[in-house]
Coordinates of C-alpha atoms and ligand atoms in Angstrom, one line a residue:
X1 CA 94.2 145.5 97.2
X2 CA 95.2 142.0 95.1
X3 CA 98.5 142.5 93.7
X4 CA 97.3 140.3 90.6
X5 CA 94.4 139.9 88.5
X6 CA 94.8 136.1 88.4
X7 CA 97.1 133.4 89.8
X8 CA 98.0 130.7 88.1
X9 CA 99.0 127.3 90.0
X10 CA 101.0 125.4 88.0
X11 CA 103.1 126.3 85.1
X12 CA 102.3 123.3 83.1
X13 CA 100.6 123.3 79.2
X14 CA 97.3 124.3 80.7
X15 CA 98.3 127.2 83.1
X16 CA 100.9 128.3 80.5
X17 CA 98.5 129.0 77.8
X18 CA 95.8 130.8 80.0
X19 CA 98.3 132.9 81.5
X20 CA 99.8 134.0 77.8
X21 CA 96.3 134.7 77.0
X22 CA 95.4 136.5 79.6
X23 CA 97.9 138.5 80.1
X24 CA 97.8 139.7 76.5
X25 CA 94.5 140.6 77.4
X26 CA 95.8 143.0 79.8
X27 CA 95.5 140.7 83.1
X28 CA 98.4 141.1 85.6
X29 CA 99.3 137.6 86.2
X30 CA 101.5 135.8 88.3
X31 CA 101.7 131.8 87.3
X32 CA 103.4 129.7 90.5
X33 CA 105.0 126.1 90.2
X34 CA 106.0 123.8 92.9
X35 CA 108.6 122.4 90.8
X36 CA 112.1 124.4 90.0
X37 CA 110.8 124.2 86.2
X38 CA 108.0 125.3 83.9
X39 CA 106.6 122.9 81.5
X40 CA 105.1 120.7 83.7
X41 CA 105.0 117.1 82.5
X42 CA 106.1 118.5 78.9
X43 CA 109.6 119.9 79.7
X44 CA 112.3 118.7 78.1
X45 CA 115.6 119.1 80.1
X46 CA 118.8 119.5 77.7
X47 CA 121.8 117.6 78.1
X48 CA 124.9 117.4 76.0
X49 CA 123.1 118.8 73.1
X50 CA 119.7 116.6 73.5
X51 CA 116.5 117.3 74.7
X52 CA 115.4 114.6 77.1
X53 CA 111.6 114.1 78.1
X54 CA 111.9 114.2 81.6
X55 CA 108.7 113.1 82.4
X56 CA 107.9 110.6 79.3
X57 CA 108.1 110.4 75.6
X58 CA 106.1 113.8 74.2
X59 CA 104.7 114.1 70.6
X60 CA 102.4 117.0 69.8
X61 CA 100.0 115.7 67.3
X62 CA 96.8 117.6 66.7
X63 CA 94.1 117.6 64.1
X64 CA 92.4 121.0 65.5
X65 CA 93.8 124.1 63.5
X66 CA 93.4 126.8 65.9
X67 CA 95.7 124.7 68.1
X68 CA 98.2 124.0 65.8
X69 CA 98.3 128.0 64.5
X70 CA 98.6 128.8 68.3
X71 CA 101.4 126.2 69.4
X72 CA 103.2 127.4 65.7
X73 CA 103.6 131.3 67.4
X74 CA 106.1 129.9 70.2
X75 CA 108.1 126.8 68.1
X76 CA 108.8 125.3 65.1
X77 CA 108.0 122.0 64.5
X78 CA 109.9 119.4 63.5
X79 CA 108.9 116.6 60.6
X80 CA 109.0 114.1 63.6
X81 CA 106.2 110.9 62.8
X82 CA 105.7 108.6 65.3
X83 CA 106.6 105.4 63.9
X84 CA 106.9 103.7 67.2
X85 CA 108.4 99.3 67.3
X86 CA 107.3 96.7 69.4
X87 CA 110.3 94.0 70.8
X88 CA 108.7 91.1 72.1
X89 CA 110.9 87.9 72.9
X90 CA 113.8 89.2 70.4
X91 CA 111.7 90.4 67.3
X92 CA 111.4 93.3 66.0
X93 CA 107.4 94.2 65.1
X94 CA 106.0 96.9 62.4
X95 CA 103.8 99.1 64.9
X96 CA 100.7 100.0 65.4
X97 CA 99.8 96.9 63.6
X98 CA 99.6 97.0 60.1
X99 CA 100.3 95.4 57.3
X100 CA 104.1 95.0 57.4
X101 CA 103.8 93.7 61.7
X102 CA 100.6 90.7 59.1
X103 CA 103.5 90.2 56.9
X104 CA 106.6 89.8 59.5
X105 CA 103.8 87.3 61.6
X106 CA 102.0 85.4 58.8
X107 CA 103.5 86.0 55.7
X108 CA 100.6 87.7 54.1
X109 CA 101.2 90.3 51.4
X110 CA 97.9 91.7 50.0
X111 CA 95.0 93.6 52.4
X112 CA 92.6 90.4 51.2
X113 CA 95.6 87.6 52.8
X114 CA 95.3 89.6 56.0
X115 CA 91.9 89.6 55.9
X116 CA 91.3 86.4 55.3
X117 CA 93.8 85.5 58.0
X118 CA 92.6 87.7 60.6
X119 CA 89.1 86.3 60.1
X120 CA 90.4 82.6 60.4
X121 CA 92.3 83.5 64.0
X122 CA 89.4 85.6 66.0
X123 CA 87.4 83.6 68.6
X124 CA 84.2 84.9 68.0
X125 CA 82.4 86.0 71.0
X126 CA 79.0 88.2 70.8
X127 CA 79.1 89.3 74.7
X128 CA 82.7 89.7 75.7
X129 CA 82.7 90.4 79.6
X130 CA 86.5 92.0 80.0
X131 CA 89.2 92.9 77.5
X132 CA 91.2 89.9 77.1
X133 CA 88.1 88.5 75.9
X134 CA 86.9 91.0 73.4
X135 CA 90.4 91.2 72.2
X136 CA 90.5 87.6 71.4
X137 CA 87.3 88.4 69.6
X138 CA 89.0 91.0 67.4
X139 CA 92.5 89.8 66.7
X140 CA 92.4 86.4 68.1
X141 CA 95.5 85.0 70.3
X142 CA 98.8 85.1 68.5
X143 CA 98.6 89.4 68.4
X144 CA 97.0 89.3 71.8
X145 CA 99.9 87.6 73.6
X146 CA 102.2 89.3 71.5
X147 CA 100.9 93.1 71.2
X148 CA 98.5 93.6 74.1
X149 CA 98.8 91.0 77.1
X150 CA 101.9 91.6 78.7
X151 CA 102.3 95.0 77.8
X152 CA 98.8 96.2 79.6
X153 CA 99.4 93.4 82.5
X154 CA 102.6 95.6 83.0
X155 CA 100.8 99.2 82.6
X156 CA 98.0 98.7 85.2
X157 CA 99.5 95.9 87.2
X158 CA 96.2 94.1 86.6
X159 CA 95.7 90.8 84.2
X160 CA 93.3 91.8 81.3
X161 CA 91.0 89.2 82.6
X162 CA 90.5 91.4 85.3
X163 CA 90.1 95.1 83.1
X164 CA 87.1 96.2 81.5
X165 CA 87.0 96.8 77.5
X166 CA 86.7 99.8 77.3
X167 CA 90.8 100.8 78.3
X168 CA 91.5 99.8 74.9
X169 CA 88.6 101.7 73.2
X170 CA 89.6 100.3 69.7
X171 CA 92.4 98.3 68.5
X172 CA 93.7 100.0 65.0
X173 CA 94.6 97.3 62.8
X174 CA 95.3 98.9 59.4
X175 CA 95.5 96.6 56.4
X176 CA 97.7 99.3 54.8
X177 CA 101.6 99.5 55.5
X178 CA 100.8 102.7 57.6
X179 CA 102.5 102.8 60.3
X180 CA 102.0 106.4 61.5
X181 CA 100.6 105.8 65.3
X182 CA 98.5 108.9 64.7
X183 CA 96.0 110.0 62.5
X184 CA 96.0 113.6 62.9
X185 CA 96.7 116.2 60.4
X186 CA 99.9 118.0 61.7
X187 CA 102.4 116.0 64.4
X188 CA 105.9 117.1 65.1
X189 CA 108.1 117.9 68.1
X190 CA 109.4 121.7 68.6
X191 CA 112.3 122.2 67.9
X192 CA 114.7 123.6 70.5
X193 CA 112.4 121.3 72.8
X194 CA 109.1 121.5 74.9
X195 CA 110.6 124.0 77.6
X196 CA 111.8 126.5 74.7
X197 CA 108.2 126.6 74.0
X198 CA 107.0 127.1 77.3
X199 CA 109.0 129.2 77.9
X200 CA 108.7 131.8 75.0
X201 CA 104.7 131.5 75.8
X202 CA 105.8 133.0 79.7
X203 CA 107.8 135.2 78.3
X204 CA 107.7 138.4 80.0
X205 CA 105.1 136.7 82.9
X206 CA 106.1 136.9 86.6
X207 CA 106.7 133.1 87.6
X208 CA 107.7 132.1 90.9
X209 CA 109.3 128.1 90.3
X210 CA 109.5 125.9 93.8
X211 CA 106.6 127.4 95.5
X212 CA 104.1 124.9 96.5
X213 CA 100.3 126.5 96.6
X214 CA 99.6 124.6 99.9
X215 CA 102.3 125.8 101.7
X216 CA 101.9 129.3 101.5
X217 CA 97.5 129.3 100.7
X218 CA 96.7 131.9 102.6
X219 CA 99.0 134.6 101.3
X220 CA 98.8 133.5 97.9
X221 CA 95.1 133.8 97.6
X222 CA 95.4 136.9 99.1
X223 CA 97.3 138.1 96.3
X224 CA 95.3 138.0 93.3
X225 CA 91.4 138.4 92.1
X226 CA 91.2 135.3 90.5
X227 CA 92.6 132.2 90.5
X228 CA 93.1 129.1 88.1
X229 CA 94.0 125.9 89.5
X230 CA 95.8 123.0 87.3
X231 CA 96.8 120.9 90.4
X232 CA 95.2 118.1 92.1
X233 CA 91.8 119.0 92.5
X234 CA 91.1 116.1 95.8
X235 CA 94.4 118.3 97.3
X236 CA 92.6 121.4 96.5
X237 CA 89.9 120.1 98.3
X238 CA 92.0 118.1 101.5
X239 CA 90.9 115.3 100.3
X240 CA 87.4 116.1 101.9
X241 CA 85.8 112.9 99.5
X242 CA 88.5 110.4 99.4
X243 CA 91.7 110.5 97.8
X244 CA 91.5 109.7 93.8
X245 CA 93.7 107.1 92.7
X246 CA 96.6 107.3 89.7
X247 CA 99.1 104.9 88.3
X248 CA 102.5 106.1 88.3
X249 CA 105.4 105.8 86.3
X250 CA 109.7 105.6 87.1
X251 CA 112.2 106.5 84.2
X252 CA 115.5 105.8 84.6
X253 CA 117.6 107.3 82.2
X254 CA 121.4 107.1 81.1
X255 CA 123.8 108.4 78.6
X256 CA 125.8 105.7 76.5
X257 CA 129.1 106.4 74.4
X258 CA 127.6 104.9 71.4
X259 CA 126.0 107.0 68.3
X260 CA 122.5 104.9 68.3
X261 CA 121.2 102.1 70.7
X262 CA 117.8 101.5 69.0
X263 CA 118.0 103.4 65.7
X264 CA 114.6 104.8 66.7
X265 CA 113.4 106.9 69.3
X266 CA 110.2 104.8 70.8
X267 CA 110.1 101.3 71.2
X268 CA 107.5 99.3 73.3
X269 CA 108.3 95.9 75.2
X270 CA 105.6 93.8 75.2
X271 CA 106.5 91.0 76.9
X272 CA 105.4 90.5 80.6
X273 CA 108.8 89.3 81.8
X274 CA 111.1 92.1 80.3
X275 CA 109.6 94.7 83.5
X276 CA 109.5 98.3 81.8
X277 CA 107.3 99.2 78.8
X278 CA 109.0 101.5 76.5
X279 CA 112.7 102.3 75.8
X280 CA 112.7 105.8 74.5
X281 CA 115.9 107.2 72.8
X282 CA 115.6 111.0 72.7
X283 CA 117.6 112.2 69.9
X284 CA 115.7 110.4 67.3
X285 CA 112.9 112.9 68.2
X286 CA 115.2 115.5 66.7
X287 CA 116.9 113.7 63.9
X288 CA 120.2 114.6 65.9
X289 CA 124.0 113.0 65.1
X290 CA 125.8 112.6 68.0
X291 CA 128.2 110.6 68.9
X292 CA 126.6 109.9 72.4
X293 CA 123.0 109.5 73.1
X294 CA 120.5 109.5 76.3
X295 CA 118.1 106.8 76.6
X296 CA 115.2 106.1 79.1
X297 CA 113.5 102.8 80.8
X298 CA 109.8 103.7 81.4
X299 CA 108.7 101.4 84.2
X300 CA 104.9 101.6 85.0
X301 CA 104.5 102.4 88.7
X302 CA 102.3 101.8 91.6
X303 CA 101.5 105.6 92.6
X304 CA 101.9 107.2 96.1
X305 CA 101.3 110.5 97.3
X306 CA 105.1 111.1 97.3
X307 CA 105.1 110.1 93.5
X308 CA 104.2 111.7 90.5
X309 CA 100.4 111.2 89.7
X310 CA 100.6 110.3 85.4
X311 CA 97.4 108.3 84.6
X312 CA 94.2 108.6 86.1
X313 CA 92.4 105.4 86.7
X314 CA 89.0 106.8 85.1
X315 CA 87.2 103.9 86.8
X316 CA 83.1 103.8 88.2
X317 CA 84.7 104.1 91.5
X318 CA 86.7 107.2 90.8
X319 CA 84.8 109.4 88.4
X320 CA 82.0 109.3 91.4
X321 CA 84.5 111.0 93.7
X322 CA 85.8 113.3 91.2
X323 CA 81.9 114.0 90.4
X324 CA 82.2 115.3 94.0
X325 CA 84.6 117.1 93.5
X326 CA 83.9 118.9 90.6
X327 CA 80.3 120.1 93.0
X328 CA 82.6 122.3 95.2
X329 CA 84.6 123.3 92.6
X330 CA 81.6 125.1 90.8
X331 CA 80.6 126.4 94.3
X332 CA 84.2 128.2 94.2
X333 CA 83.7 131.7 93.9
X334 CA 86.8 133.5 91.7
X335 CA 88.8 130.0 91.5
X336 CA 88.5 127.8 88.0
X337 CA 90.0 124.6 87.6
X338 CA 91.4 122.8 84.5
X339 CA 93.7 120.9 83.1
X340 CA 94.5 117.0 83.7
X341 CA 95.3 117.2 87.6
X342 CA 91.8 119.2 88.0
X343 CA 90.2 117.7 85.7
X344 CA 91.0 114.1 86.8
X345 CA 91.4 113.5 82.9
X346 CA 93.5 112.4 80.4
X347 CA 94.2 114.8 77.9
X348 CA 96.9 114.8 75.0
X349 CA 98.8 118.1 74.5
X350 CA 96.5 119.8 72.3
X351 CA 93.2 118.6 74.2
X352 CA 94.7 120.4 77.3
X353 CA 95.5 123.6 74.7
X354 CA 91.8 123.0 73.5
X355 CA 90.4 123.2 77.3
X356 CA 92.6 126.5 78.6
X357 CA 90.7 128.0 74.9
X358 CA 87.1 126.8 76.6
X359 CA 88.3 128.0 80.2
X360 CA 88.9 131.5 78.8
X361 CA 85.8 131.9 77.6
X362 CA 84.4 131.8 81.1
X363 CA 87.1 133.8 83.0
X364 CA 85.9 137.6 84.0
Ligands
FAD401 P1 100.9 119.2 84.0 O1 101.8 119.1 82.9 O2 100.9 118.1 85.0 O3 101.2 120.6 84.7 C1 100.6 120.9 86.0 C2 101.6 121.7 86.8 O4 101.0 122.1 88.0 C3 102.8 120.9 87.1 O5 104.0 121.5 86.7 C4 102.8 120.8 88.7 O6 104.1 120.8 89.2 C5 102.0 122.1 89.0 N1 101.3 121.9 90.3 C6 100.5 121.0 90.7 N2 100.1 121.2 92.0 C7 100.7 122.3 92.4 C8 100.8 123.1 93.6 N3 100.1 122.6 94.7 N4 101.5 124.2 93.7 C9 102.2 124.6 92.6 N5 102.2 124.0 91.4 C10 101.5 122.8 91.3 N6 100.4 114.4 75.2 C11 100.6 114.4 73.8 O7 99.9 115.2 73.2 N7 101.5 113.6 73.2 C12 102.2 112.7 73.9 O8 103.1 112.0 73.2 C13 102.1 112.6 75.3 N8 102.8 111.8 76.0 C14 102.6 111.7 77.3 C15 103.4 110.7 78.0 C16 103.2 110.6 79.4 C17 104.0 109.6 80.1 C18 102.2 111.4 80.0 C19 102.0 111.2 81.5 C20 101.5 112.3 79.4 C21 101.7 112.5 78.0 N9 101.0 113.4 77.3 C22 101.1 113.5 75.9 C23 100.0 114.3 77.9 C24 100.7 115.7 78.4 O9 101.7 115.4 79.3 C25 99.5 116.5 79.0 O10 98.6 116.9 78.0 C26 100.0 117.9 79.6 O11 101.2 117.7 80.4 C27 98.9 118.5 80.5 O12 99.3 119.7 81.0 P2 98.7 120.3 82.3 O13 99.2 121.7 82.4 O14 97.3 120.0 82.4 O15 99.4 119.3 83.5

């Protein structure tokens, strides 16, 4: 007789919401993690009075109301915007561009100066064949080298020469002096942190931290009716189709005896020669005033089996293997899979809230 009605691999966003959900339906559940946390990539690990995102700056940002009612039951948000900089070659740039980064570059104060500008500096081009050339085509050179060239050269290792368009499906330039990087209705960070959330939607849960599912398969399948899978869906399957590739990422974070290092809590380097992409300083998420503060280097990273799969590289080659895949995973009978390792997709925090909500619907 299963001990459980479902198991839940991996105690991450995805796994934690079907596993509140279910179980307030009633389902025993027992939710498993390989890692000695919950939270998954969100967790937030507090030290000396900040929360630090271990595993990369996190923002929750959400237009859909249902998720932002649901997330609202565990945490309060914060009135965090992110109002992100980009540092290239020793300036200091207004970002996402708008119409304070026109102004700091040309001079241009009106919406019709930029305009006029921006249509005097594109290189027209009515077939673009990668993304450095259709970015030339909207913005022309000056923001490409400074915004865009470097900084993606750096984030998939590749020259934009050699990357299709469509990475950057569109380049918000706003001729407004917005600079909120999103445009969704409600944005914040909880306060108390990421893993405070998580952890009041386990609460009362069984979850067993450090246990790897494919060390111990056998026994832990034999434990519950159902299961729900939020790993790496190629693992799941021993890699029966080829492996599916990722780009990785390495933080490398340290606490400095000053009060404020950047005065902001995200900034981007964009230059190719300066080698990590983001310097993230994590009390400005929470408005704190220390007198200390943590801040992280967030170098992009060739990934490995040993590393920590971030990205996936949603390329022809790979979608056909996860298409594989995601055959034998219907053929499962009483295992679902979801969430971004399983789904080999990249979803924000609410999209993965959005997508346990869809799951549900189809669990027994
Ligand atoms: P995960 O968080 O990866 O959780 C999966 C869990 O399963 C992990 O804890 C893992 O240890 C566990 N697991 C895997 N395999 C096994 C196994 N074999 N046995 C046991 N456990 C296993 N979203 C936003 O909305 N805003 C942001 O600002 C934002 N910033 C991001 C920054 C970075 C650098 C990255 C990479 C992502 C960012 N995201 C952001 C996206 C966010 O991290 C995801 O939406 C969310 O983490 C997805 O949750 P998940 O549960 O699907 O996956």
């Amino acid at each position: 007789m299963a001990k459980y009605d479902y198991l839940i691999i991996g105690a991450g966003l995805f796994g934690a919401t079907i596993a509140q959900q279910l179980t307030k339906k009633g389902f025993k559940v027992l939710v498993i993690d390989q890692r000695p946390h919950l939270g998954g990539n969100c967790y937030t690990e507090a030290k000396d009075g900040i929360n630090i995102h271990k595993y990369g700056a996190h923002i929750f940002h959400t237009s859909n109301d249902q998720v932002w009612q649901y997330v609202n039951q565990f945490a309060r948000f914060n009135h965090y915007v992110n109002r992100p900089k980009v540092h290239y070659q020793n300036k200091i740039y207004s970002f996402p561009i708008n119409l304070m980064t026109l102004y700091q570059l040309w001079n241009v104060t009106t919406p019709e100066q930029a305009q006029k500008k921006l249509d005097t500096v594109k290189i027209p081009n009515p077939n673009p064949q990668n993304l450095e050339e259709w970015i030339l085509s909207q913005v022309g050179r000056e923001i490409y080298e400074i915004f865009i060239k470097g900084y993606t050269t750096k984030q998939w290792d590749r020259d934009p020469k050699e990357l299709p368009s469509f990475i950057i499906k569109r380049l918000p330039i706003r001729l407004t002096f917005d600079d909120n990087y999103f445009n969704d209705c409600y944005q914040g960070i909880p306060i108390g942190g990421y893993t405070s959330m998580i952890q009041k939607m386990l609460e009362g849960i069984e979850l067993k931290l450090n246990t790897d599912f494919f060390s111990d398969r056998k026994n832990l399948t034999s434990q519950a009716k159902h299961m729900v899978f939020t790993g790496k869906i190629d693992k799941y399957f021993n890699y029966c189709h080829q492996e599916l590739e990722y780009r990785s990422l390495r933080f490398e974070t340290e606490k400095l005896s000053i009060p404020d290092f950047q005065g902001n809590a995200v900034i981007n380097y964009t230059d190719a020669a300066v080698p990590y992409t983001r310097i993230i300083e994590h009390k400005h998420f929470e408005f704190l005033t220390t007198d200390h503060t943590y801040v992280t280097h967030e170098y992009p990273d060739t990934w490995t089996t040993k590393k920590i799969p971030y990205y996936p590289v949603n390329n022809d080659a790979n979608t056909q293997i996860y298409q594989k895949y995601q055959t034998l995973a219907q053929k499962e009978k009483n295992v679902f899979f979801g969430g971004r390792l399983a789904e080999y997709k990249y979803y924000d925090m609410d999209d993965t809230i959005e997508a346990a909500f869809n799951l549900l619907k189809r669990l027994p």
